[in-house]
Coordinates of C-alpha atoms in Angstrom, one line a residue:
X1 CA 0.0 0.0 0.0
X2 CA 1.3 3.7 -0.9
X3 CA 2.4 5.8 2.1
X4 CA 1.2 8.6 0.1
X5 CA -2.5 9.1 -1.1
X6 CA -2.6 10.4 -4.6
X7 CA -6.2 9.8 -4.8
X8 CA -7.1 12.7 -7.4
X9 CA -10.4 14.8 -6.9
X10 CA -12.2 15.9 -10.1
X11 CA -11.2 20.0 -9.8
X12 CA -12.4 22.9 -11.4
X13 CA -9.0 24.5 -12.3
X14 CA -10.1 27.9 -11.6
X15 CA -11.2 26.5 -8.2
X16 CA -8.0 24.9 -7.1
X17 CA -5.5 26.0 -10.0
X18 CA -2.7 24.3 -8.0
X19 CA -4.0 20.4 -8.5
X20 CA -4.7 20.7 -11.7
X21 CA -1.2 21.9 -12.4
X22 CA 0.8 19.2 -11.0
X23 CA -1.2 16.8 -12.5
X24 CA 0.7 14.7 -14.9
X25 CA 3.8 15.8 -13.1
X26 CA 7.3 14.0 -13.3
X27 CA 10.4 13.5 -11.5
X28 CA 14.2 13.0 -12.6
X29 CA 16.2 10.8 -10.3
X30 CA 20.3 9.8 -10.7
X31 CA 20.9 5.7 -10.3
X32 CA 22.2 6.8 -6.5
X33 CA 19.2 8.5 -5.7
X34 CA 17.2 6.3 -6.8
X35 CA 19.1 3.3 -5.2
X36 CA 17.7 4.7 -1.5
X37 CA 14.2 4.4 -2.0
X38 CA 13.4 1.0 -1.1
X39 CA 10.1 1.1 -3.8
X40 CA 8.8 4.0 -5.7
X41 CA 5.5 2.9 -5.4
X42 CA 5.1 4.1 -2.1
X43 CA 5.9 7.6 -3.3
X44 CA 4.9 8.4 -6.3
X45 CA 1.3 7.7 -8.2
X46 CA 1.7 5.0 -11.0
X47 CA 2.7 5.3 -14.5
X48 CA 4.3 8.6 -13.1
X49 CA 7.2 9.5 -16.2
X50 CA 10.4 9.4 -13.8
X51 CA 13.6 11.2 -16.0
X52 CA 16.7 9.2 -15.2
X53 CA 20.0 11.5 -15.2
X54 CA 22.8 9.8 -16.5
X55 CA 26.0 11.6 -15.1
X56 CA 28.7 11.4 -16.9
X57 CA 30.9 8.0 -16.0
X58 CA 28.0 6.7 -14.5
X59 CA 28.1 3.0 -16.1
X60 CA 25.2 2.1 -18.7
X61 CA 24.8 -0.9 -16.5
X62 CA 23.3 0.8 -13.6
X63 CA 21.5 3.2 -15.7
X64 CA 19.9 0.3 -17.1
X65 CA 19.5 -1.7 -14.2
X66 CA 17.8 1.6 -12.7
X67 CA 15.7 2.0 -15.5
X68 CA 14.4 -1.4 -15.5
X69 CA 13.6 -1.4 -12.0
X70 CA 11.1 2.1 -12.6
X71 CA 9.4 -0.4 -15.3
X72 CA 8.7 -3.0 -12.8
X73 CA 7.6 -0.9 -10.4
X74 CA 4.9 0.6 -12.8
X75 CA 6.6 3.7 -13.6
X76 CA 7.3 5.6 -17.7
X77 CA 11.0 5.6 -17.3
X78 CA 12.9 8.2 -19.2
X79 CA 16.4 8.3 -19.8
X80 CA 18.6 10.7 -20.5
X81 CA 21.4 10.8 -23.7
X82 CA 23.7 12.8 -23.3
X83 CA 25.6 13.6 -26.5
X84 CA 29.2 14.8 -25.3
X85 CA 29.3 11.5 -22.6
X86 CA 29.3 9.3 -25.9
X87 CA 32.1 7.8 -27.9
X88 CA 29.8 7.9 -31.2
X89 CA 26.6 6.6 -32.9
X90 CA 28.0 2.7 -32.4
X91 CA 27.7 3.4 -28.9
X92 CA 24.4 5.1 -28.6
X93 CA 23.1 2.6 -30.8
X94 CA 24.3 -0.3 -28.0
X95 CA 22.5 1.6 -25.3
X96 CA 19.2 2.2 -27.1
X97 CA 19.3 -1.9 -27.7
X98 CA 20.0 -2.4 -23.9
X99 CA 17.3 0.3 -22.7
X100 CA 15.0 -1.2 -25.3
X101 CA 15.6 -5.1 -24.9
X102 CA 15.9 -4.8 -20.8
X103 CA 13.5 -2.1 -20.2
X104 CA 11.3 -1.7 -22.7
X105 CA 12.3 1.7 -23.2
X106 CA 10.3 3.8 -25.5
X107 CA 11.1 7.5 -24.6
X108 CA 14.2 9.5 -23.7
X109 CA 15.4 13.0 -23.3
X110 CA 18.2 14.2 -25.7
X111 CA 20.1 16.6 -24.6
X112 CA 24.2 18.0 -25.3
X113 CA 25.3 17.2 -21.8
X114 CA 27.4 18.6 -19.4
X115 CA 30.7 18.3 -20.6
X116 CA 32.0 21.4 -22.7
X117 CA 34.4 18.7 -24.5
X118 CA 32.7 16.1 -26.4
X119 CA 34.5 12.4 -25.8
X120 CA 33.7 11.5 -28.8
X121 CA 32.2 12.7 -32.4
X122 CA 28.5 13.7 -31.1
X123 CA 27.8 17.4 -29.3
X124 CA 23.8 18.0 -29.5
X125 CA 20.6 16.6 -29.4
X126 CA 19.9 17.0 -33.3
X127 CA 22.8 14.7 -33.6
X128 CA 21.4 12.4 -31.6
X129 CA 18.3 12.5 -34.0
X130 CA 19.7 12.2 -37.0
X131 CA 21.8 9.0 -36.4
X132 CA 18.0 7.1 -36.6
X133 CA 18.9 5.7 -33.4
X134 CA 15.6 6.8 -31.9
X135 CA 13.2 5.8 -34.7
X136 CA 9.9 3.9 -33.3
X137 CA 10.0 5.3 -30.1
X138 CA 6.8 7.1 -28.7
X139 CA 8.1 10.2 -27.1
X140 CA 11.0 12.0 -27.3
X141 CA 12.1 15.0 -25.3
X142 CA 14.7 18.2 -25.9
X143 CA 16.6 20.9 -22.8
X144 CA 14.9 23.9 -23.0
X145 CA 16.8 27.0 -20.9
X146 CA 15.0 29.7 -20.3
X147 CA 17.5 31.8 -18.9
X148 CA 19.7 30.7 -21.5
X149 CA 22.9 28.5 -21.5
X150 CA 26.6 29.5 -21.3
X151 CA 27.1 26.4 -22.6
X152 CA 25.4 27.0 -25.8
X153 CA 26.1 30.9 -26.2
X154 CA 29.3 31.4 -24.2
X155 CA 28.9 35.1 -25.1
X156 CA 25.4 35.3 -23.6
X157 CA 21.8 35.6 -25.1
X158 CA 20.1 33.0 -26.6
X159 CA 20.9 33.4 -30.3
X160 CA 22.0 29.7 -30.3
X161 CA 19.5 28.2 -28.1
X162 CA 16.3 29.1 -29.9
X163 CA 18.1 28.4 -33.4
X164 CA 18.3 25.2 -31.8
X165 CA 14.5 24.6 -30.7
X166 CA 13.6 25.6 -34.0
X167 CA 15.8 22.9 -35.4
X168 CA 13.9 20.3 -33.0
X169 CA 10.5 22.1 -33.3
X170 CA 11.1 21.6 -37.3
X171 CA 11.8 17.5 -36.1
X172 CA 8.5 18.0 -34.2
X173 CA 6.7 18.3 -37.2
X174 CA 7.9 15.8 -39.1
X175 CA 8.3 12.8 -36.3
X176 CA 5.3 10.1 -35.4
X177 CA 7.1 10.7 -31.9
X178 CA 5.5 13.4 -28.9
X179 CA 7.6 15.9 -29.1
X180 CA 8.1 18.3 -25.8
X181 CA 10.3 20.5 -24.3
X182 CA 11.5 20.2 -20.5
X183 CA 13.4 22.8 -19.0
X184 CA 16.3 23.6 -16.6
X185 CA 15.0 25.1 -13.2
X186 CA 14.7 28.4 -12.6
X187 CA 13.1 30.7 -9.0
X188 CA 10.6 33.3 -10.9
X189 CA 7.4 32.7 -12.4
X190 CA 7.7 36.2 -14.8
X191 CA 10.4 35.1 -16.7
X192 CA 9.2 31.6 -17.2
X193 CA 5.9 32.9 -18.5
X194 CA 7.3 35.5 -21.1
X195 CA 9.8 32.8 -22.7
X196 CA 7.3 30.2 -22.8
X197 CA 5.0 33.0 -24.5
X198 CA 8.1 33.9 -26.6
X199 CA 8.4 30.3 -27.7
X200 CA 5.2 30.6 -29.2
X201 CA 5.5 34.2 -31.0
X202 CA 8.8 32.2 -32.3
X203 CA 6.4 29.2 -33.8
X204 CA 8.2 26.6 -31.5
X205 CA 5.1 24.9 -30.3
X206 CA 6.2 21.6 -29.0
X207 CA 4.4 21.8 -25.1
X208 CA 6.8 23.0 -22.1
X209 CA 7.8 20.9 -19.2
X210 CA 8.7 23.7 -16.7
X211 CA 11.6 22.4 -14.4
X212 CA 10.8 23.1 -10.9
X213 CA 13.7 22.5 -7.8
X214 CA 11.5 20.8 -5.5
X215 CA 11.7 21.1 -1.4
X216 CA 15.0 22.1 -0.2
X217 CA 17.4 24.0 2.2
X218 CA 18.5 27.1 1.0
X219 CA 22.5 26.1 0.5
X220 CA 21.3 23.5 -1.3
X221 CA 19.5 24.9 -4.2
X222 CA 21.9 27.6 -4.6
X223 CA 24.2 25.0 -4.5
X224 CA 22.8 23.4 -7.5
X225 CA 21.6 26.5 -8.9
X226 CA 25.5 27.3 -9.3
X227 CA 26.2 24.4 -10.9
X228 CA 23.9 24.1 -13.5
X229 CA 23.9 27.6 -14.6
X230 CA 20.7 29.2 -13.4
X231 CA 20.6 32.5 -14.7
X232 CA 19.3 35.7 -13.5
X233 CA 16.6 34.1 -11.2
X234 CA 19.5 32.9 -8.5
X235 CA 19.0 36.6 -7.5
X236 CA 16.0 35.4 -5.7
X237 CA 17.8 33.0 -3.2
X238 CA 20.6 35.2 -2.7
X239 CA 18.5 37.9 -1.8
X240 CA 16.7 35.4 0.6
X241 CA 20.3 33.9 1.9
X242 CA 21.0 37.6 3.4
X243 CA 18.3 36.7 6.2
X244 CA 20.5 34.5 8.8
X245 CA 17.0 33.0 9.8
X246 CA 16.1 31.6 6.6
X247 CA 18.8 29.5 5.9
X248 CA 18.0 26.5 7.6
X249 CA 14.2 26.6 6.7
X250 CA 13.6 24.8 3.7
X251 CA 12.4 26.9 0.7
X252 CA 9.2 25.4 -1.1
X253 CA 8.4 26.1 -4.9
X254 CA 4.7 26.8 -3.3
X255 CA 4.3 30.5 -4.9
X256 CA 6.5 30.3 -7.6
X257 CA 3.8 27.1 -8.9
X258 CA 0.7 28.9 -8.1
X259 CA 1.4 32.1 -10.3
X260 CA 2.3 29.7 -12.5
X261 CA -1.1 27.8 -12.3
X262 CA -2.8 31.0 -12.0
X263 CA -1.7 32.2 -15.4
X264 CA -2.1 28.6 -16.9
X265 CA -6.0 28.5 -16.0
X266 CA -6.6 32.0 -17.2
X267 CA -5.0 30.8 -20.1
X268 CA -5.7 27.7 -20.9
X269 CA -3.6 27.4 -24.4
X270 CA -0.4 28.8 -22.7
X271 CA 2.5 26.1 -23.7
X272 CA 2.9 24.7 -20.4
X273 CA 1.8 21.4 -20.6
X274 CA 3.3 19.7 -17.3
X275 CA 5.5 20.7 -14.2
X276 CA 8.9 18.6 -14.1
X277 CA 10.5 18.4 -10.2
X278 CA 14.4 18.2 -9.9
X279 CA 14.3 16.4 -6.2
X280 CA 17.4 18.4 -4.9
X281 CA 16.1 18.2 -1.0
X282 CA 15.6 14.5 -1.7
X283 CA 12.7 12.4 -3.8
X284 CA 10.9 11.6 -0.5
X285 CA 10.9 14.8 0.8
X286 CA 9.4 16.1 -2.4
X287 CA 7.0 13.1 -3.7
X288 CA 5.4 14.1 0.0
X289 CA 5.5 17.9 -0.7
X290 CA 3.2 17.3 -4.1
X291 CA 1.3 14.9 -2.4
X292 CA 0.1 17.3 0.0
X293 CA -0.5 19.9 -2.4
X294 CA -2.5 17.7 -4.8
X295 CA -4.5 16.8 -1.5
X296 CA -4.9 20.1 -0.5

């Protein structure tokens, strides 16, 4: 039996915008995160899409192994390919068989990767694509950055990043596959809202996955928020890390979802389709946060 009741009400979303926007949430989890919940199923509701991070020199055999294990437990695993961690399309090619074959894998996030240097021949997503590596699968997922990525215009802007997602949007139309976009985390609802609607003045129409850090203390998420190159928005927790008493008290994404689901039920075609948590103050701690929200 669940620990958590995800038992969802029928909800008017103008009544209770908040449920209705995590609805059809997901979660991304490393292999050793993952490895400390003794079953998911306790946590999170079934056939919930879990995103599985593969770090770079994390082995393929306990992504797959990880993977697998999200099947049986009757979850939509998703993993992550990561173009730069790759020695070249004979390789990628290997671990769509094993995802496939083991786990009955049939979507993935493509995505550059961490690494500035490539180890092998392959840099981007599209690269991914084009090797027809990914043919026959059902859904298929890009990074989206919506404060931009240093990593993909080192100069600043985002000149390179939307040529890009209107290289994948073009894929979009053309692929049997569900298309989406799921982005990096970010602390401020404004700017999330006027690059999604900017997405759409662009003709990028593939829906948004907004990333959302989930429950955490405050060192935490700015620790993370370093690392993976959040932009302009990390103003918000510094501002809140000059208040000695806040910095133990964990800092919920409460507000920052409900503008959000404010502005998605008064507009009901805005191109957020789904809310995507990155567990940073632990998958426990936030599978209970969204069940209590959902619960009310």
């Amino acid at each position: 039996m669940a620990l958590l009741n995800f038992r969802r009400e029928t909800v008017a979303p103008t009544d209770r915008p908040l449920p209705a926007f995590l609805d059809g949430f997901s979660m991304e989890v490393m292999p050793r995160t993952a490895a400390k919940i003794p079953d998911f199923r306790e946590l999170l509701p079934a056939g919930t899409r879990v995103y599985v991070a593969h770090i770079e020199g994390t082995p393929i055999e306990e992504m797959v192994a990880t993977v697998k294990r999200l099947r049986d437990e009757g979850f939509e695993p998703m993993p992550h390919f990561p173009a730069r961690i790759m020695r070249d399309a004979l390789q990628l090619r290997d671990w769509v068989a094993r995802y496939k074959g083991e786990a009955g894998v049939k979507q993935a996030l493509l995505l550059g990767g961490g690494p500035t240097t490539p180890l092998g021949n392959l840099d981007n997503a599209m690269q991914l694509v084009e090797t027809g590596a990914f043919a026959g699968f059902e859904r298929l997922h890009f990074a989206g950055h919506p404060e931009g990525s240093r990593d993909i215009d080192p100069k600043g802007g985002d000149k390179m990043v939307m040529q890009a997602l209107h290289m994948k949007q073009r894929f979009a139309d053309t692929t049997d596959a569900d298309c989406a976009i799921v982005t990096q985390f970010a602390f401020e609802a404004g700017p999330m809202i006027a690059w999604v609607n900017r997405l759409a003045e662009e003709g990028i129409t593939m829906p948004v996955h907004i990333g959302i850090a989930g429950p955490a203390k405050l060192q935490t998420l700015i620790k993370y928020a370093i690392a993976c190159g959040v932009g302009p928005s990390l103003k918000v927790l510094q501002k809140r890390a000059k208040d000695v008493t806040k910095l133990l008290a964990p800092l919920e994404p409460t507000e920052l979802l409900k503008e959000l689901a404010r502005h998605k039920a008064a507009n009901p075609a805005f191109g957020i389709e789904a809310v995507h948590f990155f567990p940073l103050g632990g998958i426990k701690t936030n599978a209970t946060w969204i069940a209590e929200q959902v619960k009310g």
